[in-house]
Amino acid sequence: RNASVKNALKTFERKVTDALKEKSAKNATAALSEYTAKMMSAVSKGVMKKQTVSRRLSRLATKVSSLAK
């Protein structure tokens, strides 16, 4: 179960990074929102640690917000 959840998370992370590469702020923001929900779900299931998720989300959110400016 953990492997399938982690693979799904990688897919959502890829969606965010693809939107960043396209320089599409709207798509990146939407993808980040979706990714955040999935990551928090993984934390509540015990698949990933809270601090790890927080760090990853923070790094992506910084990139998305810099793109939006």
PDB file as gemmi writes it, atoms N, CA and C in Angstrom:
CRYST1    1.000    1.000    1.000  90.00  90.00  90.00 P 1                      
ATOM      1  N   ARG A   1       0.824  -1.196   0.000  1.00  0.00           N  
ATOM      2  CA  ARG A   1       0.000   0.000   0.000  1.00  0.00           C  
ATOM      3  C   ARG A   1       0.869   1.261   0.000  1.00  0.00           C  
ATOM      4  N   ASN A   2       1.919   1.243   0.786  1.00  0.00           N  
ATOM      5  CA  ASN A   2       2.783   2.424   0.851  1.00  0.00           C  
ATOM      6  C   ASN A   2       3.396   2.746  -0.505  1.00  0.00           C  
ATOM      7  N   ALA A   3       3.791   1.731  -1.223  1.00  0.00           N  
ATOM      8  CA  ALA A   3       4.425   1.946  -2.533  1.00  0.00           C  
ATOM      9  C   ALA A   3       3.450   2.593  -3.499  1.00  0.00           C  
ATOM     10  N   SER A   4       2.204   2.155  -3.496  1.00  0.00           N  
ATOM     11  CA  SER A   4       1.228   2.727  -4.428  1.00  0.00           C  
ATOM     12  C   SER A   4       0.914   4.183  -4.075  1.00  0.00           C  
ATOM     13  N   VAL A   5       0.871   4.487  -2.793  1.00  0.00           N  
ATOM     14  CA  VAL A   5       0.622   5.867  -2.370  1.00  0.00           C  
ATOM     15  C   VAL A   5       1.793   6.756  -2.771  1.00  0.00           C  
ATOM     16  N   LYS A   6       3.011   6.269  -2.558  1.00  0.00           N  
ATOM     17  CA  LYS A   6       4.191   7.056  -2.914  1.00  0.00           C  
ATOM     18  C   LYS A   6       4.289   7.276  -4.420  1.00  0.00           C  
ATOM     19  N   ASN A   7       3.921   6.270  -5.206  1.00  0.00           N  
ATOM     20  CA  ASN A   7       3.923   6.436  -6.660  1.00  0.00           C  
ATOM     21  C   ASN A   7       2.906   7.486  -7.088  1.00  0.00           C  
ATOM     22  N   ALA A   8       1.750   7.485  -6.455  1.00  0.00           N  
ATOM     23  CA  ALA A   8       0.726   8.488  -6.759  1.00  0.00           C  
ATOM     24  C   ALA A   8       1.234   9.891  -6.404  1.00  0.00           C  
ATOM     25  N   LEU A   9       1.950   9.996  -5.296  1.00  0.00           N  
ATOM     26  CA  LEU A   9       2.494  11.297  -4.884  1.00  0.00           C  
ATOM     27  C   LEU A   9       3.523  11.801  -5.892  1.00  0.00           C  
ATOM     28  N   LYS A  10       4.338  10.900  -6.408  1.00  0.00           N  
ATOM     29  CA  LYS A  10       5.329  11.292  -7.410  1.00  0.00           C  
ATOM     30  C   LYS A  10       4.638  11.815  -8.662  1.00  0.00           C  
ATOM     31  N   THR A  11       3.522  11.200  -9.020  1.00  0.00           N  
ATOM     32  CA  THR A  11       2.762  11.647 -10.188  1.00  0.00           C  
ATOM     33  C   THR A  11       2.251  13.065  -9.980  1.00  0.00           C  
ATOM     34  N   PHE A  12       1.694  13.334  -8.803  1.00  0.00           N  
ATOM     35  CA  PHE A  12       1.184  14.674  -8.527  1.00  0.00           C  
ATOM     36  C   PHE A  12       2.311  15.695  -8.452  1.00  0.00           C  
ATOM     37  N   GLU A  13       3.459  15.289  -7.920  1.00  0.00           N  
ATOM     38  CA  GLU A  13       4.615  16.193  -7.868  1.00  0.00           C  
ATOM     39  C   GLU A  13       5.081  16.522  -9.286  1.00  0.00           C  
ATOM     40  N   ARG A  14       5.039  15.524 -10.161  1.00  0.00           N  
ATOM     41  CA  ARG A  14       5.423  15.725 -11.548  1.00  0.00           C  
ATOM     42  C   ARG A  14       4.487  16.710 -12.249  1.00  0.00           C  
ATOM     43  N   LYS A  15       3.210  16.662 -11.897  1.00  0.00           N  
ATOM     44  CA  LYS A  15       2.248  17.606 -12.477  1.00  0.00           C  
ATOM     45  C   LYS A  15       2.614  19.040 -12.112  1.00  0.00           C  
ATOM     46  N   VAL A  16       3.023  19.237 -10.862  1.00  0.00           N  
ATOM     47  CA  VAL A  16       3.408  20.576 -10.410  1.00  0.00           C  
ATOM     48  C   VAL A  16       4.670  21.032 -11.137  1.00  0.00           C  
ATOM     49  N   THR A  17       5.670  20.169 -11.215  1.00  0.00           N  
ATOM     50  CA  THR A  17       6.919  20.553 -11.863  1.00  0.00           C  
ATOM     51  C   THR A  17       6.731  20.783 -13.358  1.00  0.00           C  
ATOM     52  N   ASP A  18       5.853  20.007 -13.988  1.00  0.00           N  
ATOM     53  CA  ASP A  18       5.563  20.233 -15.410  1.00  0.00           C  
ATOM     54  C   ASP A  18       4.902  21.592 -15.622  1.00  0.00           C  
ATOM     55  N   ALA A  19       3.996  21.954 -14.731  1.00  0.00           N  
ATOM     56  CA  ALA A  19       3.339  23.258 -14.827  1.00  0.00           C  
ATOM     57  C   ALA A  19       4.351  24.383 -14.614  1.00  0.00           C  
ATOM     58  N   LEU A  20       5.324  24.149 -13.735  1.00  0.00           N  
ATOM     59  CA  LEU A  20       6.371  25.151 -13.513  1.00  0.00           C  
ATOM     60  C   LEU A  20       7.244  25.309 -14.758  1.00  0.00           C  
ATOM     61  N   LYS A  21       7.548  24.182 -15.408  1.00  0.00           N  
ATOM     62  CA  LYS A  21       8.365  24.241 -16.623  1.00  0.00           C  
ATOM     63  C   LYS A  21       7.644  24.966 -17.740  1.00  0.00           C  
ATOM     64  N   GLU A  22       6.316  24.828 -17.771  1.00  0.00           N  
ATOM     65  CA  GLU A  22       5.512  25.519 -18.781  1.00  0.00           C  
ATOM     66  C   GLU A  22       5.321  26.993 -18.438  1.00  0.00           C  
ATOM     67  N   LYS A  23       5.715  27.363 -17.222  1.00  0.00           N  
ATOM     68  CA  LYS A  23       5.562  28.720 -16.697  1.00  0.00           C  
ATOM     69  C   LYS A  23       4.092  29.136 -16.656  1.00  0.00           C  
ATOM     70  N   SER A  24       3.260  28.183 -16.293  1.00  0.00           N  
ATOM     71  CA  SER A  24       1.831  28.420 -16.168  1.00  0.00           C  
ATOM     72  C   SER A  24       1.483  28.537 -14.686  1.00  0.00           C  
ATOM     73  N   ALA A  25       1.321  29.761 -14.213  1.00  0.00           N  
ATOM     74  CA  ALA A  25       1.063  29.994 -12.793  1.00  0.00           C  
ATOM     75  C   ALA A  25      -0.279  29.403 -12.371  1.00  0.00           C  
ATOM     76  N   LYS A  26      -1.282  29.532 -13.222  1.00  0.00           N  
ATOM     77  CA  LYS A  26      -2.619  29.031 -12.891  1.00  0.00           C  
ATOM     78  C   LYS A  26      -2.609  27.513 -12.734  1.00  0.00           C  
ATOM     79  N   ASN A  27      -2.003  26.819 -13.690  1.00  0.00           N  
ATOM     80  CA  ASN A  27      -1.926  25.356 -13.618  1.00  0.00           C  
ATOM     81  C   ASN A  27      -1.062  24.899 -12.460  1.00  0.00           C  
ATOM     82  N   ALA A  28       0.029  25.614 -12.206  1.00  0.00           N  
ATOM     83  CA  ALA A  28       0.929  25.247 -11.116  1.00  0.00           C  
ATOM     84  C   ALA A  28       0.236  25.388  -9.763  1.00  0.00           C  
ATOM     85  N   THR A  29      -0.531  26.452  -9.605  1.00  0.00           N  
ATOM     86  CA  THR A  29      -1.247  26.673  -8.346  1.00  0.00           C  
ATOM     87  C   THR A  29      -2.288  25.585  -8.124  1.00  0.00           C  
ATOM     88  N   ALA A  30      -3.021  25.245  -9.174  1.00  0.00           N  
ATOM     89  CA  ALA A  30      -4.034  24.194  -9.060  1.00  0.00           C  
ATOM     90  C   ALA A  30      -3.391  22.842  -8.750  1.00  0.00           C  
ATOM     91  N   ALA A  31      -2.297  22.546  -9.425  1.00  0.00           N  
ATOM     92  CA  ALA A  31      -1.605  21.271  -9.198  1.00  0.00           C  
ATOM     93  C   ALA A  31      -1.015  21.211  -7.791  1.00  0.00           C  
ATOM     94  N   LEU A  32      -0.509  22.340  -7.313  1.00  0.00           N  
ATOM     95  CA  LEU A  32       0.059  22.381  -5.959  1.00  0.00           C  
ATOM     96  C   LEU A  32      -1.021  22.132  -4.913  1.00  0.00           C  
ATOM     97  N   SER A  33      -2.190  22.689  -5.135  1.00  0.00           N  
ATOM     98  CA  SER A  33      -3.306  22.487  -4.215  1.00  0.00           C  
ATOM     99  C   SER A  33      -3.686  21.005  -4.139  1.00  0.00           C  
ATOM    100  N   GLU A  34      -3.744  20.374  -5.283  1.00  0.00           N  
ATOM    101  CA  GLU A  34      -4.059  18.949  -5.361  1.00  0.00           C  
ATOM    102  C   GLU A  34      -2.961  18.123  -4.674  1.00  0.00           C  
ATOM    103  N   TYR A  35      -1.719  18.488  -4.944  1.00  0.00           N  
ATOM    104  CA  TYR A  35      -0.566  17.792  -4.377  1.00  0.00           C  
ATOM    105  C   TYR A  35      -0.556  17.919  -2.852  1.00  0.00           C  
ATOM    106  N   THR A  36      -0.901  19.096  -2.350  1.00  0.00           N  
ATOM    107  CA  THR A  36      -0.933  19.328  -0.910  1.00  0.00           C  
ATOM    108  C   THR A  36      -1.942  18.410  -0.235  1.00  0.00           C  
ATOM    109  N   ALA A  37      -3.104  18.293  -0.831  1.00  0.00           N  
ATOM    110  CA  ALA A  37      -4.138  17.431  -0.258  1.00  0.00           C  
ATOM    111  C   ALA A  37      -3.682  15.973  -0.219  1.00  0.00           C  
ATOM    112  N   LYS A  38      -3.053  15.519  -1.297  1.00  0.00           N  
ATOM    113  CA  LYS A  38      -2.585  14.138  -1.349  1.00  0.00           C  
ATOM    114  C   LYS A  38      -1.465  13.883  -0.340  1.00  0.00           C  
ATOM    115  N   MET A  39      -0.576  14.858  -0.185  1.00  0.00           N  
ATOM    116  CA  MET A  39       0.533  14.710   0.764  1.00  0.00           C  
ATOM    117  C   MET A  39       0.015  14.642   2.202  1.00  0.00           C  
ATOM    118  N   MET A  40      -0.949  15.488   2.530  1.00  0.00           N  
ATOM    119  CA  MET A  40      -1.497  15.471   3.892  1.00  0.00           C  
ATOM    120  C   MET A  40      -2.232  14.160   4.157  1.00  0.00           C  
ATOM    121  N   SER A  41      -2.841  13.628   3.121  1.00  0.00           N  
ATOM    122  CA  SER A  41      -3.497  12.335   3.249  1.00  0.00           C  
ATOM    123  C   SER A  41      -2.468  11.249   3.548  1.00  0.00           C  
ATOM    124  N   ALA A  42      -1.326  11.322   2.889  1.00  0.00           N  
ATOM    125  CA  ALA A  42      -0.256  10.353   3.116  1.00  0.00           C  
ATOM    126  C   ALA A  42       0.278  10.452   4.546  1.00  0.00           C  
ATOM    127  N   VAL A  43       0.333  11.674   5.076  1.00  0.00           N  
ATOM    128  CA  VAL A  43       0.797  11.860   6.452  1.00  0.00           C  
ATOM    129  C   VAL A  43      -0.193  11.214   7.415  1.00  0.00           C  
ATOM    130  N   SER A  44      -1.475  11.437   7.180  1.00  0.00           N  
ATOM    131  CA  SER A  44      -2.474  10.889   8.093  1.00  0.00           C  
ATOM    132  C   SER A  44      -2.521   9.358   8.037  1.00  0.00           C  
ATOM    133  N   LYS A  45      -2.147   8.789   6.898  1.00  0.00           N  
ATOM    134  CA  LYS A  45      -2.105   7.325   6.775  1.00  0.00           C  
ATOM    135  C   LYS A  45      -0.816   6.746   7.334  1.00  0.00           C  
ATOM    136  N   GLY A  46       0.158   7.606   7.644  1.00  0.00           N  
ATOM    137  CA  GLY A  46       1.421   7.137   8.189  1.00  0.00           C  
ATOM    138  C   GLY A  46       2.405   6.692   7.127  1.00  0.00           C  
ATOM    139  N   VAL A  47       2.156   7.056   5.874  1.00  0.00           N  
ATOM    140  CA  VAL A  47       3.048   6.662   4.785  1.00  0.00           C  
ATOM    141  C   VAL A  47       4.296   7.532   4.780  1.00  0.00           C  
ATOM    142  N   MET A  48       4.127   8.820   5.063  1.00  0.00           N  
ATOM    143  CA  MET A  48       5.256   9.754   5.076  1.00  0.00           C  
ATOM    144  C   MET A  48       5.244  10.543   6.374  1.00  0.00           C  
ATOM    145  N   LYS A  49       6.430  11.032   6.751  1.00  0.00           N  
ATOM    146  CA  LYS A  49       6.536  11.830   7.966  1.00  0.00           C  
ATOM    147  C   LYS A  49       6.112  13.265   7.691  1.00  0.00           C  
ATOM    148  N   LYS A  50       5.570  13.896   8.710  1.00  0.00           N  
ATOM    149  CA  LYS A  50       5.016  15.241   8.574  1.00  0.00           C  
ATOM    150  C   LYS A  50       6.071  16.259   8.156  1.00  0.00           C  
ATOM    151  N   GLN A  51       7.246  16.187   8.755  1.00  0.00           N  
ATOM    152  CA  GLN A  51       8.291  17.162   8.446  1.00  0.00           C  
ATOM    153  C   GLN A  51       8.788  17.013   7.012  1.00  0.00           C  
ATOM    154  N   THR A  52       8.882  15.804   6.520  1.00  0.00           N  
ATOM    155  CA  THR A  52       9.309  15.564   5.143  1.00  0.00           C  
ATOM    156  C   THR A  52       8.313  16.186   4.170  1.00  0.00           C  
ATOM    157  N   VAL A  53       7.047  15.958   4.433  1.00  0.00           N  
ATOM    158  CA  VAL A  53       5.985  16.512   3.590  1.00  0.00           C  
ATOM    159  C   VAL A  53       6.014  18.030   3.646  1.00  0.00           C  
ATOM    160  N   SER A  54       6.173  18.567   4.832  1.00  0.00           N  
ATOM    161  CA  SER A  54       6.213  20.016   5.002  1.00  0.00           C  
ATOM    162  C   SER A  54       7.358  20.638   4.218  1.00  0.00           C  
ATOM    163  N   ARG A  55       8.511  20.008   4.256  1.00  0.00           N  
ATOM    164  CA  ARG A  55       9.680  20.506   3.540  1.00  0.00           C  
ATOM    165  C   ARG A  55       9.446  20.496   2.026  1.00  0.00           C  
ATOM    166  N   ARG A  56       8.924  19.393   1.516  1.00  0.00           N  
ATOM    167  CA  ARG A  56       8.672  19.288   0.072  1.00  0.00           C  
ATOM    168  C   ARG A  56       7.637  20.305  -0.398  1.00  0.00           C  
ATOM    169  N   LEU A  57       6.570  20.442   0.387  1.00  0.00           N  
ATOM    170  CA  LEU A  57       5.527  21.396   0.011  1.00  0.00           C  
ATOM    171  C   LEU A  57       6.054  22.831   0.041  1.00  0.00           C  
ATOM    172  N   SER A  58       6.865  23.129   1.024  1.00  0.00           N  
ATOM    173  CA  SER A  58       7.425  24.468   1.141  1.00  0.00           C  
ATOM    174  C   SER A  58       8.299  24.806  -0.054  1.00  0.00           C  
ATOM    175  N   ARG A  59       9.122  23.875  -0.470  1.00  0.00           N  
ATOM    176  CA  ARG A  59      10.004  24.106  -1.617  1.00  0.00           C  
ATOM    177  C   ARG A  59       9.211  24.340  -2.892  1.00  0.00           C  
ATOM    178  N   LEU A  60       8.178  23.533  -3.106  1.00  0.00           N  
ATOM    179  CA  LEU A  60       7.362  23.705  -4.301  1.00  0.00           C  
ATOM    180  C   LEU A  60       6.540  24.988  -4.238  1.00  0.00           C  
ATOM    181  N   ALA A  61       6.003  25.298  -3.061  1.00  0.00           N  
ATOM    182  CA  ALA A  61       5.192  26.504  -2.914  1.00  0.00           C  
ATOM    183  C   ALA A  61       6.018  27.753  -3.185  1.00  0.00           C  
ATOM    184  N   THR A  62       7.276  27.732  -2.783  1.00  0.00           N  
ATOM    185  CA  THR A  62       8.167  28.868  -3.042  1.00  0.00           C  
ATOM    186  C   THR A  62       8.350  29.055  -4.547  1.00  0.00           C  
ATOM    187  N   LYS A  63       8.541  27.962  -5.266  1.00  0.00           N  
ATOM    188  CA  LYS A  63       8.727  28.038  -6.706  1.00  0.00           C  
ATOM    189  C   LYS A  63       7.458  28.530  -7.407  1.00  0.00           C  
ATOM    190  N   VAL A  64       6.315  28.039  -6.947  1.00  0.00           N  
ATOM    191  CA  VAL A  64       5.043  28.443  -7.544  1.00  0.00           C  
ATOM    192  C   VAL A  64       4.782  29.922  -7.282  1.00  0.00           C  
ATOM    193  N   SER A  65       5.039  30.376  -6.070  1.00  0.00           N  
ATOM    194  CA  SER A  65       4.775  31.779  -5.758  1.00  0.00           C  
ATOM    195  C   SER A  65       5.714  32.710  -6.492  1.00  0.00           C  
ATOM    196  N   SER A  66       6.944  32.283  -6.732  1.00  0.00           N  
ATOM    197  CA  SER A  66       7.880  33.123  -7.499  1.00  0.00           C  
ATOM    198  C   SER A  66       7.458  33.203  -8.957  1.00  0.00           C  
ATOM    199  N   LEU A  67       6.831  32.151  -9.453  1.00  0.00           N  
ATOM    200  CA  LEU A  67       6.326  32.137 -10.821  1.00  0.00           C  
ATOM    201  C   LEU A  67       5.123  33.064 -10.960  1.00  0.00           C  
ATOM    202  N   ALA A  68       4.308  33.136  -9.924  1.00  0.00           N  
ATOM    203  CA  ALA A  68       3.088  33.938  -9.967  1.00  0.00           C  
ATOM    204  C   ALA A  68       3.371  35.436  -9.957  1.00  0.00           C  
ATOM    205  N   LYS A  69       4.556  35.820  -9.505  1.00  0.00           N  
ATOM    206  CA  LYS A  69       4.879  37.259  -9.424  1.00  0.00           C  
ATOM    207  C   LYS A  69       5.189  37.861 -10.763  1.00  0.00           C  
TER     208      LYS A  69                                                      
END                                                                             
